[in-house]
Coordinates of C-alpha atoms in Angstrom, one line a residue:
X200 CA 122.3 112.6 116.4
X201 CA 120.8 109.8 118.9
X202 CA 122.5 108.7 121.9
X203 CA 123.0 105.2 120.2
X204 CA 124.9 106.6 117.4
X205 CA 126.5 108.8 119.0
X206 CA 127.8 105.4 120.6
X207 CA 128.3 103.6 117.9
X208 CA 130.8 106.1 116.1
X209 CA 132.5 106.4 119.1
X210 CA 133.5 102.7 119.6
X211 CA 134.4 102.1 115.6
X212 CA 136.8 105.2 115.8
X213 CA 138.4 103.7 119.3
X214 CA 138.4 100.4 117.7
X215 CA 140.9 101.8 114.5
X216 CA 143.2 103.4 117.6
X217 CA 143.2 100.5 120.0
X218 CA 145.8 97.7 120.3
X219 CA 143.9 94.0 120.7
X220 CA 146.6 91.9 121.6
X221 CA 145.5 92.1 125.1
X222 CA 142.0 91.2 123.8
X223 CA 141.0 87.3 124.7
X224 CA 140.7 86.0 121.0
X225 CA 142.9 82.8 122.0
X226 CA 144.4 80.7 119.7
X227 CA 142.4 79.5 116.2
X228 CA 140.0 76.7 117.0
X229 CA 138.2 74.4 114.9
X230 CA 135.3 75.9 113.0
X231 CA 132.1 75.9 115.0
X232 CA 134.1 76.9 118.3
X233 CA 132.8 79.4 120.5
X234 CA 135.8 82.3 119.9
X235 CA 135.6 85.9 119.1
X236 CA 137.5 84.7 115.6
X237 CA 135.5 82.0 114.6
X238 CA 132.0 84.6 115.4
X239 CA 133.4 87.2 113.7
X240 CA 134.0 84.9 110.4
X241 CA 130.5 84.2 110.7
X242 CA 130.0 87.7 110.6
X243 CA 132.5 88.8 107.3
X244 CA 131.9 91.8 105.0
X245 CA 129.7 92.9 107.8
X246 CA 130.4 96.7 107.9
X247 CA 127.5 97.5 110.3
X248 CA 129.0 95.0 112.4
X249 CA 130.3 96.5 116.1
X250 CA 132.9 95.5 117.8
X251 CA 133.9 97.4 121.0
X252 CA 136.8 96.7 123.2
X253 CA 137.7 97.1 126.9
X254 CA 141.3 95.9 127.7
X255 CA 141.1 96.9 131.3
X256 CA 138.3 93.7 131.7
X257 CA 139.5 91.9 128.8
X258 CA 136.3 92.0 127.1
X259 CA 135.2 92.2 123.8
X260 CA 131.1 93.2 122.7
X261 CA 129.9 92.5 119.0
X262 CA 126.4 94.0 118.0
X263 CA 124.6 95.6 115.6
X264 CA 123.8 98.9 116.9
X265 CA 120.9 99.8 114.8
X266 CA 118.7 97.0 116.3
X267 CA 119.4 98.0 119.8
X268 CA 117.4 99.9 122.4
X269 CA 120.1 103.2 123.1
X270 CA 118.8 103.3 126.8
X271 CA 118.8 99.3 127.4
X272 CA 122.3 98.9 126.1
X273 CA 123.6 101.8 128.0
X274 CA 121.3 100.6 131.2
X275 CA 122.2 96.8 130.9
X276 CA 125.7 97.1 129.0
X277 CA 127.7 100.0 129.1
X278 CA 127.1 101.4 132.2
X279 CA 127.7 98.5 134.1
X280 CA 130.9 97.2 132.5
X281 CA 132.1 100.9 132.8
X282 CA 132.3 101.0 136.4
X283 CA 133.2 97.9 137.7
X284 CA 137.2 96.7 138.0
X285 CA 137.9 93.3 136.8
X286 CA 137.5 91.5 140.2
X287 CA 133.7 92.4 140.7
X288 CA 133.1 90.9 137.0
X289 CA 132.0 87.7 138.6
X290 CA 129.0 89.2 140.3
X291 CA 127.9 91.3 137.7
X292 CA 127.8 88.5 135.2
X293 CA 125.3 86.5 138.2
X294 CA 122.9 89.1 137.0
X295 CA 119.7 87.5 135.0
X296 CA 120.4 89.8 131.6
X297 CA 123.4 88.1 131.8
X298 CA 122.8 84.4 129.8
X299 CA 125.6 81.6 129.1
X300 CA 125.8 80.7 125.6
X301 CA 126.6 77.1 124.9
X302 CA 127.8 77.7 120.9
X303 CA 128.8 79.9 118.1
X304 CA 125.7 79.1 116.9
X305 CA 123.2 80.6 119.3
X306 CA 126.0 83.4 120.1
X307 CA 125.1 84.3 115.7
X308 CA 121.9 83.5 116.6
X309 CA 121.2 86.1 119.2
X310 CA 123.8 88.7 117.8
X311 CA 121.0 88.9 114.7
X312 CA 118.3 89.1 116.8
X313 CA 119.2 92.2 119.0
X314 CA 121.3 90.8 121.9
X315 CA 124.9 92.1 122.2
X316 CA 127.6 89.3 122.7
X317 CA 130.2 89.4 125.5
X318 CA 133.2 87.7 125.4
X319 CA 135.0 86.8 128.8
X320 CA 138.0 84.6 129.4
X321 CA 135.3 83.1 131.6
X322 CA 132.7 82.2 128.7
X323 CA 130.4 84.5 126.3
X324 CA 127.3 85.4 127.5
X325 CA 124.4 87.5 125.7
X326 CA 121.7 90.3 127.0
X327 CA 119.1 91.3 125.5
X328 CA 119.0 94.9 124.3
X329 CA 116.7 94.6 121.2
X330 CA 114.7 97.6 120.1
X331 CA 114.7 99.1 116.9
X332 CA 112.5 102.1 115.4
X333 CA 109.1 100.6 115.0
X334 CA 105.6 102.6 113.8
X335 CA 103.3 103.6 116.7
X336 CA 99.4 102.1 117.0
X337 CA 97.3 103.7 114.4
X338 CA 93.9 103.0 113.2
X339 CA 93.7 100.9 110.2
X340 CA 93.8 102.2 106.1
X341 CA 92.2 99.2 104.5
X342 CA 89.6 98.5 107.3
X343 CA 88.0 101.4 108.7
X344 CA 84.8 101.4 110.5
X345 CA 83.1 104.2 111.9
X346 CA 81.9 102.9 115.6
X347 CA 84.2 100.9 117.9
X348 CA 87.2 100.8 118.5
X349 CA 90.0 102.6 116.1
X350 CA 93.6 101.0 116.9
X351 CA 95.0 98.7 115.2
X352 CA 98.2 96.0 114.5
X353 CA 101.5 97.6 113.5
X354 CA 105.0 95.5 112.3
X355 CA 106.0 94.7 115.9
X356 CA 104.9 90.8 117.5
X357 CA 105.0 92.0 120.6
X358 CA 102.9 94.8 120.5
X359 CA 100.3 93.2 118.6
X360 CA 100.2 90.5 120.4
X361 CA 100.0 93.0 123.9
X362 CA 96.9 94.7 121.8
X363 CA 95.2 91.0 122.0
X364 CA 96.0 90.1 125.8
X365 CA 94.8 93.6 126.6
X366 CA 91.6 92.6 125.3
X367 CA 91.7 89.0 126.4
X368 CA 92.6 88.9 130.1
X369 CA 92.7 85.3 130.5
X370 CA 94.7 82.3 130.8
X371 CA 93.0 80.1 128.5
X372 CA 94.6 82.5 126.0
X373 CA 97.5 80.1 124.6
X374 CA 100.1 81.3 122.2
X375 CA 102.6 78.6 120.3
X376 CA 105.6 80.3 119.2
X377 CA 107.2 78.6 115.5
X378 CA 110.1 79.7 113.0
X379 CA 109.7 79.6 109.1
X380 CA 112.1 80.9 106.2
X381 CA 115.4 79.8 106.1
X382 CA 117.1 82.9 105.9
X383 CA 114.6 85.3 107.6
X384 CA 113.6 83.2 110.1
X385 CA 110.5 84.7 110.9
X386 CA 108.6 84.1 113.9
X387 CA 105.3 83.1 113.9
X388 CA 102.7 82.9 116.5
X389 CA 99.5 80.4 116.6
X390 CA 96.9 81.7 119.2
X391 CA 93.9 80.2 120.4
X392 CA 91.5 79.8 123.7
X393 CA 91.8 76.7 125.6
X394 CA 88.2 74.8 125.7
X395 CA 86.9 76.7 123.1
X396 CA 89.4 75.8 120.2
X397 CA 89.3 72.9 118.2
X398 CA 92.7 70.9 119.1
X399 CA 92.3 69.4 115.4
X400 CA 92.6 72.5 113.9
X401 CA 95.8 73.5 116.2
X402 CA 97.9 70.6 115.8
X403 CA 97.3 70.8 111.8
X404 CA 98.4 74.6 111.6
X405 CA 101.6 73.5 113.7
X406 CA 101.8 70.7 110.9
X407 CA 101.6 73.0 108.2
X408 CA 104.3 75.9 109.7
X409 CA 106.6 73.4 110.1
X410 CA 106.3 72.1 106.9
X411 CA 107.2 75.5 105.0
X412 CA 110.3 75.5 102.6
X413 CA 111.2 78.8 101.7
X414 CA 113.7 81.3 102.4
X415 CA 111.8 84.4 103.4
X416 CA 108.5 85.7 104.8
X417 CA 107.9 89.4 104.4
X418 CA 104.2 90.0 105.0
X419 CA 101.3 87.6 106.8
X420 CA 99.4 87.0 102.7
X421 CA 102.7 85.8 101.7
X422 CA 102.2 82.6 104.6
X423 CA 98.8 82.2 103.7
X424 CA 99.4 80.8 100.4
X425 CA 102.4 78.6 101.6
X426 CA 99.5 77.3 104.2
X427 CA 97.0 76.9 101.8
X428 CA 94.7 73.8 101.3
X429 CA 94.4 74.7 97.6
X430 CA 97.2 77.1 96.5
X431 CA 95.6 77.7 93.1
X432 CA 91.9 77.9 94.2
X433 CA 90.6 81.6 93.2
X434 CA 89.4 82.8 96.4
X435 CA 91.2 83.4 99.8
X436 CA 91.1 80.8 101.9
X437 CA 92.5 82.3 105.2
X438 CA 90.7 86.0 106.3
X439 CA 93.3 88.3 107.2
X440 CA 92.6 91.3 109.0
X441 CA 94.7 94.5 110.8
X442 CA 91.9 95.2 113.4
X443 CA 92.4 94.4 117.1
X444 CA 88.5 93.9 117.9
X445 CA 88.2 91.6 114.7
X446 CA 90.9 88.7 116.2
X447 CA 89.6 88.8 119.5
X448 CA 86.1 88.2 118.6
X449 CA 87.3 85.5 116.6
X450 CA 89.3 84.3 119.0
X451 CA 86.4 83.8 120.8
X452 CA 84.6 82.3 118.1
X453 CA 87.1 79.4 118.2
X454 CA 89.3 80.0 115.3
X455 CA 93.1 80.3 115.8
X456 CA 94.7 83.7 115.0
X457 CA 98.0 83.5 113.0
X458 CA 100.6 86.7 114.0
X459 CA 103.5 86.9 112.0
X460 CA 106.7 89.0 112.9
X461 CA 106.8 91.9 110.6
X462 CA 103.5 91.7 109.5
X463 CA 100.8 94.5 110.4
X464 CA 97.9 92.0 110.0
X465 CA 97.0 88.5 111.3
X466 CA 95.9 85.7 109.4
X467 CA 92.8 84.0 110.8
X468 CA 91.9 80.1 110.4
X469 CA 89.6 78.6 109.4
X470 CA 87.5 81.3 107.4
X471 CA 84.2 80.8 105.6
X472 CA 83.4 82.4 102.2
X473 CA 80.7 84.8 104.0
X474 CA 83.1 86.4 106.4
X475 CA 84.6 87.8 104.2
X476 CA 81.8 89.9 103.6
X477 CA 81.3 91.1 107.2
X478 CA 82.7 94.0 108.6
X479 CA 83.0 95.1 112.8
X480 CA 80.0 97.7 111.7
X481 CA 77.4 95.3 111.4
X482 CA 78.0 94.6 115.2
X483 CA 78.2 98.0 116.7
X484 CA 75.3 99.0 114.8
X485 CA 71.5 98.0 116.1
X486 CA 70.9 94.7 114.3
X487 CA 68.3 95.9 112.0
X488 CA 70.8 98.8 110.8
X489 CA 73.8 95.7 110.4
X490 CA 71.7 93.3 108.7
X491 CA 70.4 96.2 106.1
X492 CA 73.9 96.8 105.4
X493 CA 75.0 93.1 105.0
X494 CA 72.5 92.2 102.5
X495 CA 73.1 95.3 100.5
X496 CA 77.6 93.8 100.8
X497 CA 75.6 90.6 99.1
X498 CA 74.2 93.0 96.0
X499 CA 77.2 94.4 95.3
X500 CA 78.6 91.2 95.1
X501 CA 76.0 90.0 92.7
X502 CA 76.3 93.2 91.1
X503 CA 80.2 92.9 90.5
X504 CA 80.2 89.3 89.4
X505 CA 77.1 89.5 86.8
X506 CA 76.2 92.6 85.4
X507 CA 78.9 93.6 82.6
X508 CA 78.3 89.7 81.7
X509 CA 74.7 89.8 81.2
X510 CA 74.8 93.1 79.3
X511 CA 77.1 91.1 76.9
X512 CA 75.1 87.9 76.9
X513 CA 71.9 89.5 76.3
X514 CA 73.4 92.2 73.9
X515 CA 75.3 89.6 71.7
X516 CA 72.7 86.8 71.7
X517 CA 69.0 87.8 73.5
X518 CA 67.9 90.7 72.1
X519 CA 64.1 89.7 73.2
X520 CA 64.4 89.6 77.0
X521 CA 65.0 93.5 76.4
X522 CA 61.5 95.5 77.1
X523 CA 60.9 96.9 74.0
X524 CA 61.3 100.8 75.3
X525 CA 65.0 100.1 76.6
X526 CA 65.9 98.2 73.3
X527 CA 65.3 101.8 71.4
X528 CA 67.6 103.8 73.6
X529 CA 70.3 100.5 73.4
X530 CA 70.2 100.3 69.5
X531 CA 70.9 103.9 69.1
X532 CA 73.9 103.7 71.7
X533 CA 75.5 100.8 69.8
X534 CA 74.6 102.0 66.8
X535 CA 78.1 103.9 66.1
X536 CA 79.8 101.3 68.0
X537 CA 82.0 99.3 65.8
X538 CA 82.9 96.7 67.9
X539 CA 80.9 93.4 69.4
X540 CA 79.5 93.7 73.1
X541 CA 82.5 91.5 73.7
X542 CA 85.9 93.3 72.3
X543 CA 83.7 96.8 73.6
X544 CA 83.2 95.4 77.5
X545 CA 86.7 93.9 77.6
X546 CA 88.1 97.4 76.6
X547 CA 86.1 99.6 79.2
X548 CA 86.7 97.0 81.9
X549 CA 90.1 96.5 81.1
X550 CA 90.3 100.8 81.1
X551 CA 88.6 100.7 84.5
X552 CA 91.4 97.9 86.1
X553 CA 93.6 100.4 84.9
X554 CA 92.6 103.4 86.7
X555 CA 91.8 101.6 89.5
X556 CA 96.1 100.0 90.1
X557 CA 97.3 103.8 89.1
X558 CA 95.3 105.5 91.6
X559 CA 96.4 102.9 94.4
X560 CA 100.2 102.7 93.2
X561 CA 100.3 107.1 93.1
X562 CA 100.5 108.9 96.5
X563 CA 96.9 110.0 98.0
X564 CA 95.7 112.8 96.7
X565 CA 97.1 112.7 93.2
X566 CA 95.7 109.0 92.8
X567 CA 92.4 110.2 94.0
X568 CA 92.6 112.7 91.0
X569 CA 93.2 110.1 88.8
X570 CA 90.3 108.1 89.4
X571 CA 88.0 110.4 89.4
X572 CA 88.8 112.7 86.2
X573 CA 90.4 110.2 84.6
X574 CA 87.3 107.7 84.7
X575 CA 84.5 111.0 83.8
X576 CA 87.0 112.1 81.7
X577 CA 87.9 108.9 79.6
X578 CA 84.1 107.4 80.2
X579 CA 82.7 111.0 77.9
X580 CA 85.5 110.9 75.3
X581 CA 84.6 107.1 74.5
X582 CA 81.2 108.0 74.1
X583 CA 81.3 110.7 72.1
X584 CA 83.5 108.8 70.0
X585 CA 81.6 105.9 69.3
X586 CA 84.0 103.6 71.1
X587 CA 81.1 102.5 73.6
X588 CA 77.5 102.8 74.1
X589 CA 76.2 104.9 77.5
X590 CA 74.3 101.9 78.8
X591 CA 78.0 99.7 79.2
X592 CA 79.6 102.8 80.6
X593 CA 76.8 103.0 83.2
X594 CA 77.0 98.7 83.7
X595 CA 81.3 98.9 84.1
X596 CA 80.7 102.0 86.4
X597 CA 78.1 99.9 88.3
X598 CA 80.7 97.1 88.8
X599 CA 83.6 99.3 89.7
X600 CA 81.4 101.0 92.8
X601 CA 80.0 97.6 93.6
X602 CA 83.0 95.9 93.8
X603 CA 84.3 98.5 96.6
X604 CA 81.4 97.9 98.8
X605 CA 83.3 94.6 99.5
X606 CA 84.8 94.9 102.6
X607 CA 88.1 92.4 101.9
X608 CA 90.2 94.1 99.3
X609 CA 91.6 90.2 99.0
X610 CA 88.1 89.0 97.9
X611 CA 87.3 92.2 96.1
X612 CA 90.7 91.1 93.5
X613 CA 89.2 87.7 92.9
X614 CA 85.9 88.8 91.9
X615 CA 87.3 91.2 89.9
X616 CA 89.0 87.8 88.6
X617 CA 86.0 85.7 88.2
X618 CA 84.4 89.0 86.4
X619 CA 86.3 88.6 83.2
X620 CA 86.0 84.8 83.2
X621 CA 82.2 85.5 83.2
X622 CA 82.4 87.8 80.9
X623 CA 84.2 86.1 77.8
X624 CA 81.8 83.1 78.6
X625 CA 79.0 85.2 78.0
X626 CA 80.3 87.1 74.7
X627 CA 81.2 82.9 73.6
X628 CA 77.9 81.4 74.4
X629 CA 75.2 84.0 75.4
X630 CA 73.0 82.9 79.0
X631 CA 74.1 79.7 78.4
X632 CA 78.1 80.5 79.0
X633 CA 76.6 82.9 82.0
X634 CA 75.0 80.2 83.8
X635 CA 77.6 77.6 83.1
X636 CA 80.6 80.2 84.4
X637 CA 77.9 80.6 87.6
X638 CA 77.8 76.9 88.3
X639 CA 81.2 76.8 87.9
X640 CA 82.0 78.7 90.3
X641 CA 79.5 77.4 92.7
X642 CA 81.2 74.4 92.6
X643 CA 84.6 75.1 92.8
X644 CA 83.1 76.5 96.1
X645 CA 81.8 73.9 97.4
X646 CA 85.2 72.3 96.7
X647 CA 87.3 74.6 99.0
X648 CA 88.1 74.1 102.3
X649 CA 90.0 76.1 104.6
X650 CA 92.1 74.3 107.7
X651 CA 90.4 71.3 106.9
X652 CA 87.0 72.6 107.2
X653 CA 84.3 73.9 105.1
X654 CA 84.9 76.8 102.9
X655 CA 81.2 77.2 102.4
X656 CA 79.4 76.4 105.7
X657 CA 76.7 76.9 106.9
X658 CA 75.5 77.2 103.4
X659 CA 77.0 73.7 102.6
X660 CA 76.9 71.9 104.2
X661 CA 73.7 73.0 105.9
X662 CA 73.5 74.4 108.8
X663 CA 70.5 76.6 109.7
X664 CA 71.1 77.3 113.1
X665 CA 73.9 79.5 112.2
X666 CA 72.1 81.2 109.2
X667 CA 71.2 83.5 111.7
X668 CA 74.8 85.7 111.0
X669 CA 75.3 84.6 107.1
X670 CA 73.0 86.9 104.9
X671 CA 71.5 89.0 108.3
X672 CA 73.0 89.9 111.8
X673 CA 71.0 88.6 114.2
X674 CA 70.1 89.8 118.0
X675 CA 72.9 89.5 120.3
X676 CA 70.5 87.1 122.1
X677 CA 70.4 84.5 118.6
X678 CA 74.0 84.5 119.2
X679 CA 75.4 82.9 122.0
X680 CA 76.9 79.9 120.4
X681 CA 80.2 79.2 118.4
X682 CA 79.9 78.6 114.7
X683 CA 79.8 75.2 113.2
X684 CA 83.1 75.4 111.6
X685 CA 84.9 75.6 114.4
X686 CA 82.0 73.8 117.3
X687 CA 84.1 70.8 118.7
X688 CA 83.5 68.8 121.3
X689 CA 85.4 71.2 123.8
X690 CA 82.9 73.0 126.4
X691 CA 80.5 75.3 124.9
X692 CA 80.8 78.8 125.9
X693 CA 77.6 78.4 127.6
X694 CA 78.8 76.1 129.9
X695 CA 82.4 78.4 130.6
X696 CA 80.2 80.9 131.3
X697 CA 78.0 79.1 134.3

């Protein structure tokens, strides 16, 4: 049993035994008035609740254990009010973890957020004593890279945002503190580089924070759809990312980093479409090396998007753009299939999606098994009993692998997304429905923006200078200026750096 508990148990058993008439609850005020009474109304049906007496001082504490630090209570709290006699309570309470409340209201207020609340005949004041269980610095699941560094952002605000001024030991580094959710009330902070950062971009993020309605946040994807320029568009809009390297560097880049309370990653603003298919490796590796490896992210992608939807185009409606060899081996594999290309892709696809949410909803190794039998396992058995032809199981496995090689798992669900919309275009109207879903998509694109800015730049609008980190990663030399998307006219790095 910790110390804190111990503590706890201690104080709600002396509480049943003790007598509080010498307790200064004073006489019932109006609601709203700053009285033991009236804060612990506020706090009814709240079993977890503490109250602790000391009738020697005439003192009353209310707090909820469970969110305090053991040793800072004991340090700050317990210890001190144990050995001092009610004279000397005047110069303890001069102390600076000692603060004044004004109201009931901030007294509620600072009771839920780990202070403990004192009540004096001479006033109620708070301290500060907040520090619940909270996961250490690991290195990151979803985005792991194998040079650089390893740690990443946990559940905690202040640690993650520690992890960034670690990094960035500067006092440019500005951080804007804001509340959202109406019964959570989650903090939320905006930080950026002053000179570097657009101001624009700032001031309409503050906009947009203040502006949110709802009653909880739980997790940092949850505020980037509230923030959203276009809530329904099919692609993310804001890059979200758990690695410590990745925010600084982007940070530096100009771009505001979002860090929500509770949250173990950070939302970054604005983003482009082709950052989302950049990862920390292509940096740490020789450029050559991280430009090989970005244009292969760029395959997959095409790969994922296209390849189950021209097999059904071209197998439904365009049987002669099929070399003549291959169109032997396809006839005989569809030849016990009784379905269309359509009804046939749609199933294995849809078989795939399935395997793919039961091996990441089961713990690690069993899901692991799942995937991998299950998909050999399932993939043979449809073959063998004409349900499919060998050429779509090798197209849907194709897609699957591709679509990992994505480094956002975010952007990996929308292709997946946009997949099947491609695909039931191209079992409706052959190359034609292909090439119309394509443009489609193209131009929803081009539609998109992200903090106000350009979801597709430097692509469009053009910007060449900066194709130099789109489709390749160029020298370190090639890149010594900010990005277009977030170049203002603050000073250029070039010029902080003379």
């Amino acid at each position: 049993m910790s110390m804190l508990q111990f503590i706890s148990k201690w104080v709600q058993a002396k509480n049943k035994k003790s007598d509080h008439s010498d307790s200064p609850q004073g006489s019932p005020q109006a609601p709203g008035a700053l009285t033991l009474q009236n804060v612990q109304e506020e706090f009814k049906d709240c079993s977890d609740l503490t109250h602790y007496t000391m009738p020697e001082l005439q003192a009353d504490l209310l707090f909820f254990a469970h969110q305090l630090d053991a040793q800072a209570y004991e340090r700050d709290v317990l210890r001190p009010l144990l050995n001092i006699k009610r004279e000397e309570l005047e110069q303890l309470l001069r102390r600076s973890q000692f603060i004044a409340a004004e109201d009931a209201v901030q007294t509620v207020h600072g009771i839920l957020n780990g202070y403990v609340a004192l009540f004096l005949p001479q006033g109620v004041y708070l301290v500060d004593a907040y520090g619940p269980e909270k996961r250490s610095i690991e290195q990151s699941e979803s985005e792991s890279a194998i040079n650089g560094p390893h740690d990443a952002f946990n559940e905690s605000l202040g640690t993650n945002l520690g992890l960034i001024r670690s990094r960035l030991k500067s006092n440019r580094l500005k951080v804007l503190q804001y509340t959202a959710g109406e019964l959570s009330k989650t903090k939320i902070c905006v930080l950026y580089i002053d000179g570097i950062a657009d101001m624009e971009y700032v001031r309409e993020m503050e906009e947009r924070i203040k502006a949110i309605e709802f009653s909880s946040l739980y997790d940092g994807t949850m505020l980037t759809q509230l923030i959203d320029d276009f809530p329904n568009a099919l692609f993310p809009l804001f890059q979200t990312s758990e690695r410590t390297d990745i925010a600084v560097s982007k940070l530096n880049e100009g771009k505001l980093v979002l860090i929500e309370e509770h949250s173990p990653s950070v939302i970054i603003a604005p983003s482009s479409f082709f950052e989302f298919f950049t990862t920390p490796d292509d940096y740490y590796n020789r450029w050559v090396v991280g430009s090989a490896l970005r244009v292969l992210r760029y395959i997959a992608f095409l790969i994922t998007i296209c390849l189950t939807p021209l097999y059904v185009a071209i197998t439904t409606y365009h049987y002669e753009m099929i070399p003549e060899n291959l169109l032997i081996s396809l006839t005989e594999s569809r030849s016990r299939v009784p379905f269309p290309p359509i009804i046939e892709a749609l199933l294995m696809e849809g078989t795939i999606e399935m395997l793919r949410e039961a091996g990441a909803r089961l713990p690690t190794k069993i899901g692991q098994t799942i995937g991998i039998v299950g998909g050999i396992v399932i993939g043979t058995a449809a073959v063998q009993a004409g349900f499919t032809s060998n050429i779509l199981i090798i197209s849907v496995a194709m897609s699957a692998i591709a679509s990992f090689v994505v480094p956002s798992y975010i952007m990996s669900g929308s292709l997946r997304l946009v997949r099947f919309g491609l695909l039931i275009l191209s079992g409706m109207l052959g190359n034609f429905g292909f090439c119309a879903g394509i443009a489609l998509i193209i131009i929803h694109l081009a539609k998109l923006t992200s903090l106000g800015a350009p979801y597709t730049i430097p692509a469009a609008p053009v910007k060449l200078r900066d194709w130099n980190d789109i489709f390749i990663r160029g020298p370190f030399w090639a890149l010594n200026r900010r990005p277009s998307q977030t170049r203002s006219t603050n000073v250029s790095l070039n010029k902080m750096k003379k």
